[in-house]
Short mmCIF file of C-alpha atoms and ligand atoms in Angstrom, two decimals:
data_model
loop_
_atom_site.label_atom_id
_atom_site.label_comp_id
_atom_site.label_asym_id
_atom_site.label_seq_id
_atom_site.Cartn_x
_atom_site.Cartn_y
_atom_site.Cartn_z
CA MET A 15 0.00 0.00 0.00
CA SER A 16 1.41 3.43 -0.91
CA ASP A 17 1.82 5.99 1.87
CA PRO A 18 -1.23 8.21 2.27
CA LEU A 19 -0.73 11.99 2.23
CA ARG A 20 -0.06 13.39 5.69
CA PHE A 21 -1.44 16.59 7.18
CA PHE A 22 -1.18 18.30 10.50
CA ILE A 23 -4.54 19.75 11.47
CA SER A 24 -6.00 21.31 14.58
CA GLY A 25 -6.15 18.76 17.42
CA GLY A 26 -9.81 18.88 18.51
CA LEU A 27 -11.04 17.85 15.04
CA LEU A 28 -9.43 14.44 15.25
CA ARG A 29 -11.72 13.33 18.09
CA GLU A 30 -14.77 13.28 15.77
CA ASP A 31 -15.79 10.20 13.74
CA LYS A 32 -16.50 12.41 10.75
CA ILE A 33 -14.03 15.19 10.23
CA SER A 34 -14.88 18.38 8.37
CA LEU A 35 -11.87 19.91 6.63
CA CYS A 36 -12.00 23.58 5.78
CA GLY A 37 -9.65 26.57 5.51
CA GLU A 38 -6.00 25.97 4.67
CA PRO A 39 -5.98 22.12 4.89
CA PHE A 40 -9.02 21.96 2.62
CA HIS A 41 -7.54 24.43 0.13
CA HIS A 42 -4.21 22.58 0.01
CA LEU A 43 -5.80 19.15 -0.34
CA CYS A 44 -8.57 19.86 -2.79
CA HIS A 45 -7.32 22.87 -4.77
CA VAL A 46 -3.53 22.46 -4.76
CA LEU A 47 -3.15 18.66 -4.64
CA ARG A 48 -6.54 18.02 -6.25
CA VAL A 49 -7.19 15.00 -4.06
CA LYS A 50 -10.41 13.21 -5.04
CA SER A 51 -13.09 11.70 -2.83
CA GLY A 52 -12.22 8.14 -1.85
CA ALA A 53 -8.57 9.05 -1.17
CA GLU A 54 -7.06 7.94 2.13
CA LEU A 55 -5.19 10.53 4.21
CA LEU A 56 -3.29 10.48 7.45
CA LEU A 57 -4.33 13.38 9.67
CA LEU A 58 -2.09 14.29 12.61
CA ASP A 59 -2.66 16.67 15.50
CA GLY A 60 1.05 17.19 16.26
CA THR A 61 0.92 15.54 19.70
CA GLY A 62 1.11 11.97 18.36
CA LEU A 63 -2.63 11.45 17.70
CA CYS A 64 -3.00 9.91 14.21
CA CYS A 65 -6.17 9.35 12.16
CA LEU A 66 -6.33 7.38 8.96
CA VAL A 67 -9.34 8.81 7.12
CA ARG A 68 -11.13 8.46 3.79
CA LEU A 69 -12.32 11.59 2.00
CA GLU A 70 -16.03 11.16 1.38
CA GLN A 71 -17.49 14.39 0.13
CA ILE A 72 -15.87 17.42 -1.40
CA GLU A 73 -17.92 20.64 -1.43
CA ALA A 74 -17.00 24.15 -2.58
CA GLN A 75 -15.61 25.26 0.82
CA HIS A 76 -15.08 22.09 2.79
CA ALA A 77 -14.67 18.32 2.60
CA THR A 78 -15.81 15.53 4.89
CA ALA A 79 -13.59 12.63 5.87
CA ARG A 80 -14.55 9.43 7.70
CA VAL A 81 -12.16 8.07 10.33
CA LEU A 82 -10.96 4.53 9.53
CA GLN A 83 -8.42 4.16 12.33
CA ARG A 84 -7.25 6.34 15.20
CA TRP A 85 -4.23 5.75 17.40
CA GLN A 86 -1.64 7.52 19.52
CA GLU A 87 2.08 7.36 18.78
CA PRO A 88 4.71 8.24 21.39
CA GLU A 89 7.78 10.39 20.66
CA THR A 90 10.57 7.82 20.63
CA GLY A 91 13.78 9.84 20.38
CA LEU A 92 15.79 11.49 23.12
CA SER A 93 14.31 14.76 24.35
CA ILE A 94 16.65 17.32 22.79
CA THR A 95 16.26 21.06 23.24
CA LEU A 96 18.28 23.27 20.93
CA ILE A 97 18.82 26.78 22.25
CA GLN A 98 20.14 28.65 19.25
CA ALA A 99 21.45 32.23 19.21
CA LEU A 100 19.44 33.89 16.46
CA PRO A 101 21.68 33.74 13.38
CA LYS A 102 21.86 36.15 10.43
CA GLY A 103 19.55 36.01 7.42
CA ASP A 104 17.52 32.85 6.97
CA LYS A 105 19.99 30.43 8.56
CA PHE A 106 17.52 29.60 11.31
CA ASP A 107 15.24 28.14 8.59
CA LEU A 108 17.88 25.51 7.83
CA ILE A 109 18.41 24.76 11.53
CA LEU A 110 14.66 24.23 12.03
CA GLN A 111 14.30 22.03 8.96
CA LYS A 112 17.31 19.80 9.61
CA GLY A 113 16.83 19.82 13.38
CA THR A 114 13.26 18.56 12.91
CA GLU A 115 14.48 15.74 10.66
CA LEU A 116 17.13 14.82 13.23
CA GLY A 117 14.66 14.68 16.10
CA VAL A 118 15.08 17.95 18.01
CA CYS A 119 12.03 18.27 20.30
CA THR A 120 12.23 21.96 21.22
CA PHE A 121 13.75 24.93 19.42
CA GLN A 122 14.50 27.95 21.56
CA PRO A 123 15.82 30.99 19.70
CA VAL A 124 17.82 33.25 22.00
CA GLN A 125 19.09 36.81 21.78
CA THR A 126 22.77 37.17 22.71
CA GLU A 127 25.27 40.03 22.82
CA HIS A 128 26.95 39.32 19.47
CA ALA A 129 23.82 38.18 17.64
CA VAL A 130 21.85 40.10 15.03
CA PRO A 131 19.65 42.88 16.53
CA ARG A 132 16.26 41.77 17.83
CA PRO A 133 13.78 41.89 14.91
CA LYS A 134 10.84 44.31 15.18
CA PRO A 135 7.71 42.68 16.70
CA GLU A 136 5.75 42.67 13.41
CA ARG A 137 8.67 41.02 11.58
CA LEU A 138 9.00 38.51 14.39
CA VAL A 139 5.33 37.50 14.06
CA LYS A 140 5.80 36.85 10.32
CA ARG A 141 9.04 35.00 10.91
CA ASN A 142 7.41 32.84 13.57
CA GLN A 143 4.69 31.85 11.12
CA ARG A 144 7.32 30.96 8.51
CA TRP A 145 9.36 29.00 11.06
CA GLN A 146 6.25 27.09 12.14
CA ARG A 147 5.49 26.21 8.50
CA ILE A 148 9.07 24.96 8.03
CA ILE A 149 8.78 22.75 11.12
CA ASN A 150 5.40 21.37 9.99
CA GLU A 151 6.69 20.59 6.52
CA ALA A 152 9.89 18.96 7.81
CA ALA A 153 7.89 16.91 10.34
CA ARG A 154 5.48 15.80 7.62
CA GLN A 155 8.31 14.87 5.26
CA SER A 156 10.31 13.02 7.92
CA ARG A 157 7.17 11.26 9.21
CA ARG A 158 7.24 12.68 12.68
CA THR A 159 3.87 12.52 14.37
CA VAL A 160 4.84 14.78 17.27
CA LEU A 161 5.64 18.32 16.19
CA PRO A 162 8.71 19.94 17.74
CA GLN A 163 7.90 22.96 19.89
CA LEU A 164 9.03 26.38 18.74
CA GLN A 165 9.49 28.72 21.71
CA PRO A 166 9.35 32.51 21.35
CA LEU A 167 12.62 34.43 21.05
CA GLN A 168 13.98 35.16 24.54
CA SER A 169 16.98 36.87 26.10
CA LEU A 170 19.88 34.78 27.39
CA PRO A 171 19.07 35.43 31.10
CA GLU A 172 15.44 34.35 30.51
CA VAL A 173 16.56 31.13 28.85
CA LEU A 174 19.17 30.38 31.51
CA ALA A 175 16.53 30.71 34.25
CA GLN A 176 14.51 27.79 32.84
CA GLU A 177 14.82 24.34 34.43
CA SER A 178 14.21 21.13 32.53
CA GLY A 179 16.11 18.35 34.34
CA HIS A 180 18.13 17.91 31.15
CA LEU A 181 21.88 17.52 30.85
CA LYS A 182 22.90 21.04 29.80
CA LEU A 183 25.73 21.54 27.32
CA VAL A 184 27.02 24.76 25.81
CA LEU A 185 28.91 24.25 22.57
CA TRP A 186 32.00 26.38 22.94
CA GLU A 187 35.01 26.26 20.67
CA ALA A 188 37.24 27.15 23.66
CA GLY A 189 35.76 24.43 25.90
CA SER A 190 38.38 22.26 27.61
CA ARG A 191 36.26 19.08 27.43
CA SER A 192 35.14 17.27 24.31
CA LEU A 193 31.47 16.43 23.79
CA ALA A 194 32.30 12.71 24.16
CA ALA A 195 34.00 13.32 27.52
CA ALA A 196 30.95 15.14 28.88
CA LEU A 197 28.38 12.49 27.96
CA PRO A 198 27.34 10.00 30.68
CA GLU A 199 27.20 6.24 30.07
CA THR A 200 23.49 6.00 30.82
CA SER A 201 20.95 8.07 28.96
CA PRO A 202 20.01 11.41 30.54
CA VAL A 203 16.32 12.39 30.68
CA GLY A 204 17.10 14.83 27.91
CA VAL A 205 19.84 17.08 26.63
CA THR A 206 19.79 20.83 26.14
CA LEU A 207 22.32 22.20 23.66
CA LEU A 208 23.20 25.88 23.64
CA VAL A 209 24.82 27.27 20.48
CA GLY A 210 26.30 30.75 20.11
CA PRO A 211 25.91 33.24 17.25
CA GLU A 212 28.34 33.94 14.36
CA GLY A 213 30.38 36.16 16.69
CA GLY A 214 30.42 33.59 19.53
CA PHE A 215 29.50 34.17 23.18
CA SER A 216 31.10 37.05 25.10
CA ALA A 217 33.27 36.26 28.14
CA ALA A 218 30.56 37.67 30.44
CA GLU A 219 27.92 35.46 28.81
CA MET A 220 30.09 32.36 29.27
CA VAL A 221 30.30 33.16 33.00
CA GLN A 222 26.48 33.37 33.21
CA ILE A 223 26.02 30.23 31.11
CA THR A 224 28.32 28.03 33.18
CA ALA A 225 26.89 29.48 36.42
CA ALA A 226 23.49 28.25 35.17
CA GLY A 227 24.80 24.66 35.08
CA PHE A 228 25.83 24.32 31.43
CA HIS A 229 28.95 22.23 30.78
CA ALA A 230 31.17 23.79 28.10
CA VAL A 231 32.14 21.24 25.44
CA HIS A 232 34.03 21.50 22.18
CA LEU A 233 33.34 19.66 18.92
CA GLY A 234 36.94 19.20 17.84
CA PRO A 235 39.55 21.52 16.39
CA ARG A 236 37.54 23.04 13.55
CA ILE A 237 35.34 26.11 14.00
CA LEU A 238 31.87 25.30 12.76
CA ARG A 239 29.36 27.81 11.52
CA THR A 240 26.62 28.54 14.00
CA GLU A 241 24.08 26.70 11.82
CA THR A 242 26.33 23.62 11.71
CA ALA A 243 27.21 23.23 15.40
CA GLY A 244 23.84 22.11 16.83
CA LEU A 245 23.11 19.96 13.78
CA ALA A 246 26.48 18.23 14.23
CA ALA A 247 25.92 17.46 17.93
CA THR A 248 22.31 16.27 17.62
CA PRO A 249 22.99 13.00 15.71
CA VAL A 250 25.69 12.07 18.22
CA LEU A 251 23.07 12.27 20.98
CA GLN A 252 20.48 10.37 18.93
CA TYR A 253 23.02 7.67 18.15
CA LEU A 254 24.04 7.23 21.79
CA TYR A 255 20.73 7.70 23.62
CA GLY A 256 17.96 8.09 21.04
CA ASP A 257 16.04 5.93 18.60
CA TRP A 258 18.55 5.32 15.83
CA HIS A 259 18.34 1.56 16.46
CA GLN A 260 14.73 1.75 15.21
CA ALA A 261 13.98 1.46 11.46
CA PRO A 262 11.64 4.00 9.79
CA ALA A 263 7.98 3.19 10.44
CA ASN A 264 6.33 0.90 7.95
CA GLU A 265 2.94 2.38 7.13
CA ASN A 266 1.06 -0.77 7.98
CA PHE A 267 -1.99 0.71 9.61
CA ASN A 268 -3.39 -2.64 10.69
CA GLN A 269 -0.68 -2.80 13.33
CA HIS A 270 -2.59 -0.08 15.19
CA GLU A 271 -5.41 -2.33 16.20
CA GLU A 272 -6.30 -0.51 19.34
CA MET A 273 -8.76 2.25 18.50
CA LEU A 274 -8.81 5.18 20.91
N1 SAM B 14 33.47 33.70 17.11
C1 SAM B 14 34.05 32.44 17.22
C2 SAM B 14 35.46 32.50 16.65
O1 SAM B 14 35.63 33.10 15.60
O2 SAM B 14 36.32 31.89 17.26
C3 SAM B 14 33.27 31.34 16.50
C4 SAM B 14 31.83 31.30 16.70
S1 SAM B 14 31.11 29.94 15.83
C5 SAM B 14 31.11 30.55 14.19
C6 SAM B 14 29.45 29.98 16.29
C7 SAM B 14 29.06 29.02 17.40
O3 SAM B 14 29.16 27.66 16.96
C8 SAM B 14 29.88 29.09 18.65
O4 SAM B 14 29.45 30.12 19.52
C9 SAM B 14 29.70 27.72 19.25
O5 SAM B 14 28.51 27.64 19.99
C10 SAM B 14 29.58 26.83 18.03
N2 SAM B 14 30.86 26.22 17.61
C11 SAM B 14 31.53 26.40 16.46
N3 SAM B 14 32.63 25.62 16.39
C12 SAM B 14 32.65 24.90 17.53
C13 SAM B 14 33.54 23.90 18.07
N4 SAM B 14 34.60 23.49 17.41
N5 SAM B 14 33.23 23.38 19.27
C14 SAM B 14 32.13 23.78 19.96
N6 SAM B 14 31.27 24.72 19.51
C15 SAM B 14 31.52 25.27 18.33
#
């Protein structure tokens, strides 16, 4: 059986036995992709709830789909939070796309001393919408059923004040310990990675960061671009503690026998 098209749609809708699709999902499905009635789709709410549905009726402004199967999938990878100093231009787009593919669970953009100036609020709203679309598309393409969280841009002190129970690592080219040396044998609950901007962290920031419990680690002798550093460390964590032993999901829907 070929893979059905996947869509993230608003959560509450997936609890109904008949789902009415309107707005953007309807437009994309019926006007852009020209999906016909009878087609099977996989609708996802972004928290792991999955619904295999069949499109039954297509009207001018909405379509109706009948639920064939409904099940809940857990997030299987390591909980990884990537705190990324806001980089120049559209580099954060790449970080979000590749980070989503690699299994980052939370993206936290952060404003630091040497980073680009804080964007104006109206630009930030537009950027947030674009970032969310990039995450959705990357999650759809990589078959994630749980959408990574995108946190609002915060200052470094605000981010450092947050507690998660994670192992906290700051990627620092001047760190005296390697990443490998800082990683425990048994899996931590999660890992938070903090990556600096193009200009790096200031000395004062490094004092604050380490005082907040972050271990400074280096990634070898080469200086990586800011958009490379987090994406280089993430697969190491997935390989050691995450779900890389697990093959990609086979879309055999009958394995989800338990209806919710
Ligand atoms: N301004 C710094 C310099 O010229 O020495 C380099 C900053 S680097 C382009 C941007 C960020 O990527 C750094 O703040 C750090 O978080 C991370 N990074 C780059 N290379 C790294 C390495 N070899 N080890 C650990 N982190 C690295």
